[in-house]
Tab-separated table of C-alpha atoms in Angstrom:
chain	number	residue	atom	x	y	z
A	1155	MET	CA	14.584	3.820	-0.651
A	1156	LEU	CA	11.114	3.096	-0.762
A	1157	GLU	CA	9.242	0.731	2.312
A	1158	ILE	CA	5.855	0.400	3.159
A	1159	ILE	CA	6.457	-0.181	6.172
A	1160	ILE	CA	3.449	-1.941	8.410
A	1161	GLU	CA	3.651	-3.109	12.684
A	1162	ASP	CA	1.945	-5.838	14.026
A	1163	ASP	CA	-0.709	-3.782	15.582
A	1164	ILE	CA	-3.566	-5.264	14.943
A	1165	TYR	CA	-6.632	-3.017	15.304
A	1166	VAL	CA	-10.228	-4.370	14.221
A	1167	THR	CA	-13.856	-2.765	15.033
A	1168	LYS	CA	-16.997	-5.229	16.651
A	1169	ASN	CA	-19.412	-6.509	14.289
A	1170	THR	CA	-16.579	-6.351	10.743
A	1171	ASN	CA	-14.234	-7.898	9.156
A	1172	VAL	CA	-12.495	-4.628	8.247
A	1173	VAL	CA	-8.377	-4.944	9.994
A	1174	ASP	CA	-5.933	-1.977	11.108
A	1175	THR	CA	-2.380	-1.689	11.257
A	1176	LYS	CA	0.223	0.697	11.618
A	1177	ILE	CA	0.612	1.709	8.413
A	1178	HIS	CA	3.430	4.150	5.996
A	1179	ILE	CA	6.143	4.798	4.166
A	1180	ASN	CA	9.733	5.380	4.848
A	1181	TYR	CA	11.660	7.150	2.042
A	1182	ASN	CA	14.823	7.853	3.583
A	1183	ASP	CA	14.505	8.086	7.258
A	1184	TYR	CA	11.172	10.002	5.833
A	1185	CYS	CA	7.367	8.763	7.311
A	1186	PHE	CA	4.460	9.281	5.058
A	1187	PRO	CA	2.212	9.538	6.264
A	1188	SER	CA	3.143	9.127	9.855
A	1189	ALA	CA	5.432	6.117	11.902
A	1190	THR	CA	2.004	5.596	13.941
A	1191	TRP	CA	-0.510	6.643	10.751
A	1192	THR	CA	-2.865	3.624	11.165
A	1193	ASP	CA	-5.083	2.773	8.601
A	1194	PHE	CA	-6.904	-0.597	6.304
A	1195	THR	CA	-4.486	-1.827	5.217
A	1196	PHE	CA	-5.468	-4.686	3.154
A	1197	PRO	CA	-7.889	-2.819	1.284
A	1198	VAL	CA	-4.564	0.590	0.115
A	1199	LEU	CA	-2.482	-1.592	-0.823
A	1200	GLU	CA	-5.193	-3.254	-2.640
A	1201	TRP	CA	-5.989	-0.071	-4.244
A	1202	TRP	CA	-2.267	0.742	-5.027
A	1203	LYS	CA	-1.356	-2.640	-6.357
A	1204	ASN	CA	-4.449	-2.801	-9.306
A	1205	THR	CA	-4.243	1.009	-9.876
A	1206	LEU	CA	-0.505	0.486	-10.631
A	1207	ILE	CA	-1.057	-2.970	-12.674
A	1208	GLY	CA	-3.841	-1.216	-14.582
A	1209	ALA	CA	-1.023	2.118	-15.484
A	1210	LYS	CA	1.899	-0.919	-16.851
A	1211	ASN	CA	0.937	0.499	-20.712
A	1212	ALA	CA	-0.071	3.922	-19.601
A	1213	ASP	CA	2.778	6.265	-20.723
A	1214	ASN	CA	3.435	10.020	-18.605
A	1215	ILE	CA	0.242	9.539	-16.769
A	1216	SER	CA	-0.226	10.583	-13.804
A	1217	LEU	CA	-1.834	7.699	-11.328
A	1218	THR	CA	-3.344	9.062	-7.583
A	1219	LEU	CA	-2.646	6.350	-5.267
A	1220	PRO	CA	-4.806	6.722	-1.460
A	1221	PHE	CA	-5.345	6.579	2.211
A	1222	HIS	CA	-8.069	5.619	3.443
A	1223	ASP	CA	-7.888	7.610	5.999
A	1224	GLY	CA	-7.254	11.599	6.079
A	1225	SER	CA	-6.522	13.534	3.323
A	1226	PHE	CA	-3.384	12.412	2.219
A	1227	TRP	CA	-1.925	11.050	-0.851
A	1228	LEU	CA	0.317	9.590	-3.100
A	1229	GLN	CA	0.752	11.310	-6.504
A	1230	VAL	CA	3.028	9.512	-8.758
A	1231	TYR	CA	4.217	9.681	-12.036
A	1232	LYS	CA	4.629	6.879	-13.989
A	1233	ASN	CA	7.120	7.255	-17.500
A	1234	LYS	CA	7.384	5.678	-20.521
A	1235	THR	CA	11.283	4.023	-18.858
A	1236	PHE	CA	8.939	2.919	-15.946
A	1237	ASP	CA	10.632	5.596	-13.864
A	1238	LEU	CA	8.096	6.687	-10.909
A	1239	ARG	CA	8.622	10.210	-9.186
A	1240	ILE	CA	6.389	10.273	-6.166
A	1241	ASN	CA	4.735	12.872	-4.127
A	1242	PHE	CA	3.615	12.060	-0.853
A	1243	VAL	CA	0.796	14.684	-0.376
A	1244	ASN	CA	-0.558	16.406	2.340
A	1245	GLY	CA	-4.331	17.704	1.615
A	1246	ARG	CA	-5.059	18.400	5.847
A	1247	GLY	CA	-5.905	22.686	5.241
A	1248	ILE	CA	-3.994	23.457	2.293
A	1249	LYS	CA	-2.855	21.158	-0.781
A	1250	LYS	CA	0.826	20.617	-0.053
A	1251	ILE	CA	3.798	18.332	-1.154
A	1252	GLU	CA	5.759	16.816	2.610
A	1253	LEU	CA	8.351	14.849	-0.586
A	1254	THR	CA	9.049	13.520	-3.121
A	1255	ALA	CA	10.681	10.121	-3.717
A	1256	TYR	CA	11.749	8.209	-7.255
A	1257	CYS	CA	12.140	4.929	-7.600
A	1258	GLY	CA	11.586	2.199	-10.257
A	1259	TYR	CA	7.321	0.829	-11.205
A	1260	TYR	CA	9.027	-2.834	-10.496
A	1261	GLU	CA	10.175	-1.375	-7.235
A	1262	PHE	CA	7.312	-0.317	-5.875
A	1263	LEU	CA	5.592	-3.535	-7.341
A	1264	ASN	CA	7.612	-4.700	-4.955
A	1265	GLU	CA	7.866	-2.712	-2.228
A	1266	ILE	CA	3.241	-3.503	-2.400
A	1267	TYR	CA	4.272	-7.122	-2.722
A	1268	LYS	CA	6.348	-7.774	0.639
A	1269	ALA	CA	4.189	-5.818	2.436
A	1270	ILE	CA	0.917	-7.550	1.185
A	1271	LYS	CA	2.523	-10.791	2.439
A	1272	LYS	CA	3.708	-9.253	5.873
A	1273	PHE	CA	-0.011	-8.613	6.014
A	1274	ALA	CA	-1.346	-11.926	5.777
A	1275	LYS	CA	1.436	-13.167	8.161
A	1276	ILE	CA	0.031	-10.961	10.635
A	1277	LEU	CA	-3.536	-12.343	9.567
A	1278	TYR	CA	-1.876	-16.096	10.631
A	1279	LYS	CA	0.288	-15.128	13.604
A	1280	ASN	CA	-3.206	-13.860	15.090
A	1281	ASP	CA	-5.691	-16.866	14.141
A	1282	MET	CA	-7.271	-14.693	11.737
A	1283	HIS	CA	-6.814	-17.304	9.033
A	1284	LYS	CA	-10.092	-18.527	10.381
A	1285	GLY	CA	-13.711	-17.806	12.413
A	1286	ASP	CA	-14.725	-14.734	11.097
A	1287	PHE	CA	-11.274	-13.282	9.749
A	1288	SER	CA	-10.930	-15.678	7.277
A	1289	PRO	CA	-12.409	-14.184	4.571
A	1290	VAL	CA	-9.602	-10.677	4.655
A	1291	TYR	CA	-7.006	-14.024	4.916
A	1292	GLU	CA	-8.232	-15.518	1.864
A	1293	GLN	CA	-7.883	-12.200	0.023
A	1294	THR	CA	-5.018	-11.430	0.952
A	1295	MET	CA	-3.499	-14.259	0.098
A	1296	LEU	CA	-5.571	-14.289	-3.641
A	1297	SER	CA	-3.660	-11.126	-4.018
A	1298	ILE	CA	-0.547	-13.015	-2.968
A	1299	VAL	CA	-0.816	-15.390	-6.213
A	1300	GLU	CA	-2.402	-12.390	-8.118
A	1301	LEU	CA	0.625	-10.062	-7.685
A	1302	LYS	CA	3.404	-13.035	-7.707
A	1303	GLU	CA	1.986	-13.222	-11.656
A	1304	PHE	CA	2.064	-10.434	-12.304
A	1305	LEU	CA	5.871	-10.242	-11.351
A	1306	ASN	CA	7.170	-13.463	-12.972
A	1307	GLU	CA	5.439	-12.073	-16.745
């Protein structure tokens, strides 16, 4: 089973509204890029969400879902029956596929939905729903609504 894991460890850079957390994908106990990977959580999830939503009506398409930091990405192949083959690509040095996962299109979007909701809860718990980080929280909440509507179509 594919899961997007987000941990409640927040990292922020002074004078920015960027919030990093530990984020990785767990597929049958394999962590990618790693169990301690830290990245720009909202931009990564938003890229993935928008790319997958944009590919809903496409058949036999290849999509790239990048992590922001480092040379890691998911190479996703979607077929006309909404099955996904996901290659976990490590682009450091010689590009290699570390693992291949299989899941459904809506299953993966549901994982993104759960991850965005968890990120919103982390922001709220850390009082980032107000003050300097309120725009990040508001964008996250809008993304949740958008994805929920898409999944309920």
